Short mmCIF file of C-alpha atoms in Angstrom, two decimals:
data_model
loop_
_atom_site.label_atom_id
_atom_site.label_comp_id
_atom_site.label_asym_id
_atom_site.label_seq_id
_atom_site.Cartn_x
_atom_site.Cartn_y
_atom_site.Cartn_z
CA MET A 1 121.64 -108.73 42.38
CA ASN A 2 123.34 -110.21 45.56
CA GLN A 3 122.96 -113.36 47.20
CA VAL A 4 120.27 -112.67 49.16
CA GLU A 5 118.21 -110.65 46.54
CA LYS A 6 118.50 -113.93 44.54
CA PHE A 7 117.04 -116.07 47.53
CA ILE A 8 114.17 -113.77 48.05
CA GLU A 9 113.19 -113.89 44.22
CA PHE A 10 113.45 -117.86 44.36
CA VAL A 11 111.29 -117.99 47.37
CA GLN A 12 108.77 -115.74 45.86
CA GLU A 13 108.88 -117.86 42.57
CA GLN A 14 108.11 -120.97 44.65
CA TYR A 15 105.23 -119.76 46.48
CA LYS A 16 104.03 -117.63 43.49
CA THR A 17 103.59 -114.34 45.37
CA THR A 18 105.48 -111.09 46.07
CA ASP A 19 103.29 -110.77 49.41
CA PHE A 20 104.49 -111.55 52.81
CA ILE A 21 105.82 -115.13 52.99
CA PRO A 22 105.68 -116.51 56.41
CA LEU A 23 107.93 -119.13 57.94
CA HIS A 24 105.48 -121.92 58.01
CA GLU A 25 101.63 -121.61 57.87
CA PRO A 26 99.21 -124.50 58.23
CA ARG A 27 97.47 -125.86 55.36
CA PHE A 28 93.73 -126.99 55.41
CA LEU A 29 92.88 -128.93 52.18
CA GLY A 30 91.09 -132.10 53.21
CA ASN A 31 88.22 -133.00 55.75
CA GLU A 32 88.92 -130.49 58.13
CA LYS A 33 85.64 -128.41 58.05
CA LYS A 34 83.46 -131.66 57.62
CA TYR A 35 85.07 -133.18 60.67
CA VAL A 36 84.72 -130.20 62.93
CA LEU A 37 81.22 -129.66 61.79
CA GLU A 38 80.38 -133.15 62.61
CA THR A 39 81.54 -132.54 66.20
CA ILE A 40 79.71 -129.25 66.63
CA GLU A 41 76.55 -131.28 65.30
CA SER A 42 77.23 -134.12 67.64
CA THR A 43 77.59 -131.33 70.66
CA PHE A 44 80.49 -133.23 71.88
CA VAL A 45 82.90 -130.30 71.55
CA SER A 46 84.92 -130.62 74.78
CA SER A 47 87.19 -133.43 76.04
CA VAL A 48 85.27 -136.55 75.40
CA GLY A 49 84.44 -137.60 72.05
CA ALA A 50 84.98 -139.79 68.96
CA TYR A 51 87.49 -137.78 67.32
CA VAL A 52 89.68 -137.79 70.42
CA ASP A 53 89.70 -141.62 70.55
CA LYS A 54 90.29 -141.71 66.59
CA PHE A 55 93.27 -139.13 67.29
CA GLU A 56 95.03 -141.35 69.71
CA GLU A 57 94.36 -144.59 67.42
CA MET A 58 95.83 -142.85 64.67
CA MET A 59 98.88 -141.58 66.52
CA ALA A 60 99.79 -144.90 67.85
CA GLU A 61 99.64 -146.13 64.43
CA ILE A 62 101.90 -143.24 62.99
CA SER A 63 104.36 -143.34 65.77
CA GLN A 64 104.59 -147.21 65.79
CA THR A 65 103.87 -147.36 69.68
CA LYS A 66 101.04 -149.48 71.79
CA ARG A 67 99.40 -146.14 73.37
CA ALA A 68 99.01 -142.36 72.49
CA VAL A 69 97.29 -139.95 74.53
CA ALA A 70 95.86 -136.69 73.44
CA VAL A 71 96.83 -133.58 75.41
CA VAL A 72 96.42 -130.02 75.05
CA ASN A 73 100.07 -129.06 73.75
CA GLY A 74 103.36 -130.34 73.70
CA THR A 75 104.43 -128.70 76.59
CA ALA A 76 102.05 -130.57 78.71
CA ALA A 77 103.06 -133.84 77.08
CA LEU A 78 106.52 -133.10 78.06
CA GLN A 79 105.67 -132.43 81.72
CA VAL A 80 103.72 -135.30 82.16
CA ALA A 81 106.10 -137.80 80.31
CA LEU A 82 108.80 -136.71 82.42
CA ARG A 83 106.93 -137.14 85.46
CA LEU A 84 105.99 -140.64 84.26
CA ALA A 85 109.42 -141.37 83.59
CA GLY A 86 110.16 -141.06 87.40
CA VAL A 87 111.34 -137.34 87.36
CA LYS A 88 110.93 -135.64 90.82
CA GLU A 89 111.48 -132.38 92.47
CA SER A 90 115.22 -131.29 92.61
CA ASP A 91 115.97 -134.10 90.26
CA GLU A 92 118.29 -133.40 87.24
CA VAL A 93 117.41 -134.05 83.61
CA ILE A 94 120.00 -134.12 80.94
CA THR A 95 118.89 -131.84 77.61
CA GLN A 96 120.24 -129.57 75.35
CA ALA A 97 120.63 -125.68 75.45
CA LEU A 98 119.97 -125.37 71.89
CA THR A 99 116.36 -125.91 71.83
CA PHE A 100 112.94 -124.00 71.98
CA VAL A 101 112.06 -123.02 75.63
CA ALA A 102 109.37 -125.48 76.22
CA THR A 103 111.71 -128.51 76.68
CA ALA A 104 113.59 -126.59 79.50
CA ASN A 105 110.30 -125.36 81.04
CA ALA A 106 108.63 -128.99 80.98
CA ILE A 107 111.65 -129.94 83.36
CA ALA A 108 111.06 -126.84 85.44
CA TYR A 109 107.28 -127.53 85.78
CA ASN A 110 108.53 -130.82 87.50
CA ASN A 111 110.70 -128.64 89.81
CA ALA A 112 113.78 -130.52 88.45
CA LYS A 113 116.88 -129.00 87.14
CA PRO A 114 117.99 -129.07 83.59
CA VAL A 115 121.56 -130.03 82.65
CA PHE A 116 122.60 -128.38 79.60
CA LEU A 117 124.91 -130.55 77.39
CA ASP A 118 126.16 -129.89 73.81
CA VAL A 119 124.80 -130.63 70.58
CA ASP A 120 126.17 -132.55 67.44
CA VAL A 121 126.86 -130.17 64.56
CA ASP A 122 125.36 -132.50 62.23
CA THR A 123 121.91 -133.02 63.83
CA MET A 124 121.74 -129.68 65.87
CA GLY A 125 120.50 -132.12 68.59
CA LEU A 126 121.66 -133.62 71.95
CA SER A 127 125.20 -135.20 71.28
CA PRO A 128 125.86 -138.94 72.80
CA LYS A 129 129.30 -137.90 73.26
CA ALA A 130 128.64 -135.11 75.48
CA VAL A 131 126.40 -137.07 77.38
CA GLU A 132 128.83 -139.82 77.64
CA SER A 133 131.58 -137.30 78.81
CA PHE A 134 129.53 -135.73 81.40
CA LEU A 135 128.32 -139.08 83.02
CA GLU A 136 132.09 -140.40 83.07
CA GLU A 137 133.00 -137.12 85.04
CA TYR A 138 129.88 -136.83 87.37
CA GLY A 139 127.90 -139.84 87.04
CA GLU A 140 127.59 -142.21 89.85
CA LEU A 141 125.50 -145.45 89.56
CA ARG A 142 123.62 -146.49 92.53
CA GLU A 143 120.92 -149.21 93.59
CA GLU A 144 118.38 -146.76 92.85
CA GLY A 145 119.57 -145.21 89.82
CA CYS A 146 122.24 -142.86 88.44
CA TYR A 147 123.27 -139.66 90.38
CA ASN A 148 125.56 -136.62 89.87
CA ASN A 149 128.65 -136.99 92.22
CA ARG A 150 129.15 -133.31 92.21
CA THR A 151 125.34 -132.15 93.14
CA GLY A 152 124.20 -135.39 94.98
CA ARG A 153 121.05 -135.11 92.98
CA LYS A 154 119.56 -137.97 90.98
CA ILE A 155 119.53 -137.89 87.00
CA SER A 156 116.14 -139.07 86.49
CA ALA A 157 115.95 -138.60 82.73
CA CYS A 158 117.50 -137.81 79.41
CA LEU A 159 115.50 -135.37 77.14
CA PRO A 160 117.04 -135.15 73.79
CA MET A 161 115.11 -132.82 71.06
CA HIS A 162 114.93 -133.79 67.37
CA THR A 163 115.59 -129.99 65.99
CA PHE A 164 113.45 -128.95 63.07
CA GLY A 165 112.54 -132.62 62.42
CA PHE A 166 116.31 -133.81 62.06
CA PRO A 167 116.58 -137.16 64.30
CA VAL A 168 119.59 -136.92 66.82
CA HIS A 169 121.91 -139.96 67.00
CA LEU A 170 119.41 -142.14 68.74
CA ASN A 171 121.24 -145.49 68.93
CA GLU A 172 124.39 -144.08 70.67
CA LEU A 173 122.33 -141.96 72.81
CA LEU A 174 120.35 -144.83 74.08
CA GLU A 175 123.39 -147.17 74.63
CA VAL A 176 124.77 -144.39 76.64
CA CYS A 177 121.80 -143.93 78.64
CA ASP A 178 121.21 -147.63 79.05
CA LYS A 179 124.57 -147.92 80.69
CA TRP A 180 123.85 -145.43 83.30
CA ASN A 181 120.28 -146.50 83.83
CA ILE A 182 118.72 -143.30 82.61
CA PRO A 183 115.30 -143.19 80.98
CA VAL A 184 115.15 -141.33 77.64
CA VAL A 185 112.22 -139.14 77.05
CA GLU A 186 112.22 -138.00 73.17
CA ASP A 187 110.96 -134.61 72.61
CA ALA A 188 109.64 -135.16 69.05
CA ALA A 189 107.61 -131.95 68.98
CA GLU A 190 108.92 -130.86 65.69
CA SER A 191 109.83 -134.30 64.08
CA ILE A 192 106.29 -136.15 63.33
CA GLY A 193 107.04 -138.18 60.40
CA SER A 194 110.58 -138.04 60.65
CA ASN A 195 112.43 -141.66 60.83
CA TYR A 196 115.79 -143.02 62.00
CA HIS A 197 116.77 -146.25 60.59
CA GLY A 198 113.27 -146.77 59.41
CA LYS A 199 111.33 -146.22 62.64
CA PRO A 200 109.89 -143.05 63.79
CA THR A 201 111.05 -140.78 66.16
CA GLY A 202 109.23 -140.43 69.22
CA SER A 203 109.02 -144.46 69.34
CA PHE A 204 112.61 -144.97 70.83
CA GLY A 205 112.50 -143.69 74.19
CA GLN A 206 110.40 -144.82 77.37
CA PHE A 207 107.98 -141.93 76.09
CA GLY A 208 107.69 -139.65 73.19
CA ILE A 209 105.78 -136.43 72.89
CA TYR A 210 104.63 -134.61 69.93
CA SER A 211 103.27 -131.03 69.24
CA PHE A 212 100.34 -129.99 67.14
CA ASN A 213 100.97 -125.96 67.40
CA GLY A 214 99.55 -123.78 64.49
CA ASN A 215 102.90 -123.73 63.15
CA LYS A 216 103.56 -127.54 62.71
CA ILE A 217 103.26 -129.66 59.70
CA VAL A 218 99.94 -130.79 60.88
CA THR A 219 98.10 -128.87 63.70
CA ALA A 220 95.30 -129.18 66.02
CA GLY A 221 95.35 -125.61 66.48
CA GLY A 222 97.06 -126.39 69.44
CA GLY A 223 97.50 -129.77 70.71
CA GLY A 224 100.04 -132.55 71.72
CA ALA A 225 100.30 -136.24 72.32
CA ILE A 226 102.37 -138.64 74.55
CA VAL A 227 103.20 -142.04 73.16
CA THR A 228 104.68 -145.23 74.78
CA ASN A 229 105.10 -149.05 74.20
CA ASP A 230 104.15 -149.37 77.82
CA LYS A 231 100.44 -149.62 77.49
CA GLN A 232 100.00 -149.60 81.33
CA SER A 233 102.00 -146.39 81.53
CA GLY A 234 100.10 -144.80 78.73
CA ASP A 235 96.90 -145.48 80.36
CA PHE A 236 98.25 -144.02 83.47
CA ALA A 237 99.21 -140.70 81.06
CA LYS A 238 95.56 -140.68 79.98
CA HIS A 239 94.47 -140.70 83.86
CA LEU A 240 96.78 -138.00 84.82
CA THR A 241 96.09 -135.75 82.10
CA THR A 242 92.17 -135.97 82.67
CA THR A 243 92.35 -134.59 86.37
CA ALA A 244 93.13 -137.92 87.77
CA LYS A 245 89.25 -138.91 87.71
CA LYS A 246 88.44 -142.38 88.35
CA ASN A 247 85.72 -143.80 86.29
CA HIS A 248 82.27 -143.56 87.85
CA LYS A 249 78.81 -142.86 86.44
CA TYR A 250 78.02 -139.78 88.59
CA GLU A 251 80.82 -139.36 91.70
CA TYR A 252 83.93 -137.25 91.41
CA ILE A 253 86.70 -139.28 92.55
CA HIS A 254 90.08 -137.96 91.97
CA ASP A 255 92.87 -140.34 93.55
CA GLU A 256 95.77 -137.96 93.20
CA VAL A 257 96.94 -134.43 91.96
CA GLY A 258 96.38 -134.57 88.14
CA HIS A 259 96.27 -132.34 85.24
CA ASN A 260 93.41 -130.71 83.25
CA TYR A 261 95.50 -131.39 80.18
CA ARG A 262 92.53 -132.81 78.01
CA MET A 263 92.51 -132.25 74.33
CA PRO A 264 89.15 -131.02 73.25
CA ASN A 265 87.16 -133.09 70.64
CA LEU A 266 87.00 -130.02 68.47
CA ASN A 267 90.84 -129.82 68.10
CA ALA A 268 91.02 -133.67 67.73
CA ALA A 269 88.65 -133.34 64.79
CA LEU A 270 90.90 -130.71 63.05
CA ILE A 271 94.12 -132.80 63.83
CA CYS A 272 92.44 -136.08 62.49
CA ALA A 273 91.80 -134.54 59.07
CA GLN A 274 95.40 -133.02 59.12
CA LEU A 275 96.87 -136.40 59.82
CA GLU A 276 95.17 -138.00 56.88
CA GLN A 277 97.12 -135.32 54.69
CA LEU A 278 100.68 -135.84 56.64
CA ASN A 279 102.26 -138.12 54.34
CA SER A 280 101.60 -135.96 51.27
CA PHE A 281 102.48 -132.88 53.19
CA ILE A 282 105.69 -134.51 54.07
CA GLU A 283 106.44 -135.41 50.59
CA ASN A 284 105.60 -131.88 49.37
CA LYS A 285 108.16 -130.30 51.82
CA ARG A 286 110.84 -132.76 50.75
CA LYS A 287 110.45 -131.70 47.13
CA LEU A 288 110.70 -127.96 48.27
CA ALA A 289 114.08 -128.99 50.24
CA GLU A 290 115.41 -130.56 47.10
CA ARG A 291 114.81 -127.17 45.21
CA TYR A 292 116.43 -125.30 48.33
CA GLU A 293 119.35 -127.60 48.09
CA SER A 294 119.88 -127.12 44.49
CA PHE A 295 119.60 -123.36 44.82
CA PHE A 296 121.93 -122.90 47.75
CA GLU A 297 124.68 -125.21 46.27
CA GLU A 298 124.86 -122.93 43.23
CA LYS A 299 125.46 -120.16 45.84
CA GLY A 300 128.02 -121.92 47.95
CA ILE A 301 125.66 -121.84 51.01
CA GLN A 302 125.09 -124.83 53.30
CA PHE A 303 121.48 -126.04 53.38
CA ARG A 304 120.86 -128.29 55.96
CA THR A 305 119.94 -131.88 54.87
CA GLU A 306 119.23 -135.16 56.63
CA ASN A 307 122.04 -137.77 57.78
CA PRO A 308 122.23 -141.15 56.13
CA ASP A 309 119.81 -143.85 57.68
CA THR A 310 117.35 -141.02 58.55
CA LYS A 311 114.39 -139.33 56.98
CA ALA A 312 113.68 -135.85 58.13
CA ASN A 313 110.20 -134.23 57.80
CA TYR A 314 111.89 -131.03 56.89
CA TRP A 315 109.67 -129.11 59.30
CA LEU A 316 111.54 -125.83 59.25
CA MET A 317 114.18 -125.92 56.57
CA CYS A 318 117.48 -123.82 57.48
CA VAL A 319 120.62 -122.62 56.01
CA GLU A 320 124.11 -122.42 57.62
CA LEU A 321 125.84 -119.09 57.24
CA ASN A 322 129.57 -118.41 57.65
CA ASP A 323 129.23 -116.27 60.90
CA ARG A 324 126.84 -114.19 63.00
CA LYS A 325 127.44 -111.00 60.82
CA GLU A 326 126.21 -112.70 57.67
CA ARG A 327 123.35 -114.33 59.54
CA ASP A 328 122.19 -110.77 60.90
CA LEU A 329 122.53 -109.51 57.46
CA PHE A 330 120.36 -112.13 55.76
CA LEU A 331 117.99 -111.87 58.56
CA ASN A 332 117.64 -108.35 58.03
CA GLN A 333 117.51 -108.10 54.49
CA THR A 334 114.94 -111.03 53.97
CA ASN A 335 112.43 -109.84 56.55
CA LYS A 336 112.64 -106.40 55.18
CA LYS A 337 111.48 -107.57 51.73
CA GLY A 338 108.51 -109.61 53.46
CA VAL A 339 110.46 -113.08 53.36
CA MET A 340 110.16 -114.34 56.91
CA THR A 341 113.48 -115.87 58.16
CA ARG A 342 114.43 -116.73 61.91
CA PRO A 343 117.52 -117.25 63.76
CA ILE A 344 117.79 -120.63 65.71
CA TRP A 345 116.75 -120.21 69.23
CA GLN A 346 118.88 -118.21 71.84
CA LEU A 347 120.63 -120.89 74.16
CA MET A 348 118.69 -121.79 77.36
CA HIS A 349 121.51 -120.99 79.64
CA LYS A 350 121.59 -117.22 78.40
CA LEU A 351 117.96 -116.87 79.75
CA PRO A 352 117.76 -115.52 82.98
CA MET A 353 115.56 -118.30 84.63
CA TYR A 354 117.98 -120.96 83.35
CA ALA A 355 121.42 -118.78 83.64
CA HIS A 356 122.36 -120.85 86.95
CA CYS A 357 122.02 -124.21 85.45
CA PHE A 358 124.83 -126.56 84.89
CA ARG A 359 126.37 -126.62 81.27
CA ASP A 360 129.43 -127.88 79.50
CA THR A 361 131.52 -125.98 76.96
CA GLN A 362 128.60 -125.61 74.28
CA LYS A 363 131.13 -125.19 71.90
CA ASN A 364 128.84 -126.76 68.92
CA ALA A 365 125.69 -125.11 70.29
CA GLU A 366 127.59 -121.57 70.28
CA TYR A 367 128.73 -122.33 66.77
CA LEU A 368 125.37 -123.11 65.29
CA GLU A 369 123.49 -120.26 67.43
CA GLY A 370 125.62 -117.90 65.41
CA ARG A 371 125.03 -119.26 61.92
CA ILE A 372 121.51 -121.12 61.54
CA VAL A 373 118.65 -119.46 59.95
CA ASN A 374 115.30 -120.84 59.33
CA ILE A 375 113.63 -120.08 55.81
CA PRO A 376 110.15 -120.45 54.60
CA SER A 377 109.08 -123.96 54.59
CA SER A 378 105.15 -123.96 54.22
CA VAL A 379 103.62 -126.74 52.10
CA ILE A 380 103.14 -125.35 48.62
CA ILE A 381 99.69 -125.48 47.14
CA ASN A 382 100.19 -124.09 43.86
CA GLU A 383 102.31 -126.34 41.91
#
């Protein structure tokens, strides 16, 4: 039996099945049905309701921020957070090419330009050193902010993404961005429940965002949230994402171009029940990560684990293989046997719509793209 066959057998043993094993499926083990039925019975199933309010309160508490705003998905949250951070048409936003496409798309939705900089190998997220190097070469501080002296465009934000729930080196990144007067918006779509130096990811930047897509640790079926410690900005985010409609008993008064990004009360009911189980889900996944680490250590394969002073939620667990050939063999054999595995994303600058964007050498991103594979990471319910 080769290494891949042993891995398949191990995964089947963990999930107690020889049927298809997905990468990450939702678990509904609490009050989901109860809360959704309450919502139906209340008739408040759309964008106004008690569970929308409750969800925003829960998210502010979980993220340790002063204001949370419910939205329809994580991409919408990113788009609005960038707009609120000051990103305007033709501005530049520093981010990573090793990310899910939503990160880059949110920049494009604001008619801004992504600047793709390298990641750190240990976090798989935006590298503070790469950002510092770029700014030392191209940055120019003016009274109205930081500008790219090569393009003449304003660099309006820095958008790191916490890959698979592993926090980036936030202290170093914030120090660089503070020096250059660039606001940070955290793409914490994958990292709810992850901590950096004891503080939740998503709470460090001017804004943070989360996703509650069906494949996340907790899900609303879709859904997202914007969080911030600036209550006034949070209130404005609520205004913008609810079509910029001013409060009035019966008149329709909209004071600017807003977005219809409201989370329905039905979805909010589902995510409230899911958030009640967040801590237990993460502890369950961390136990699975320990088993994976022991298994792969015996096989001489690197299983990705959290860095010191961080706590990862282990949303999607992953291994680092020796090269692309070994990666592709692993992917082929596991998926053929009904154990779903998936490579890390294709780098954004390799996609046709972002091929023209500035990028640095991407040395680390290229290295990881050819080696990282996600493995089944669902909460185990049959222990």
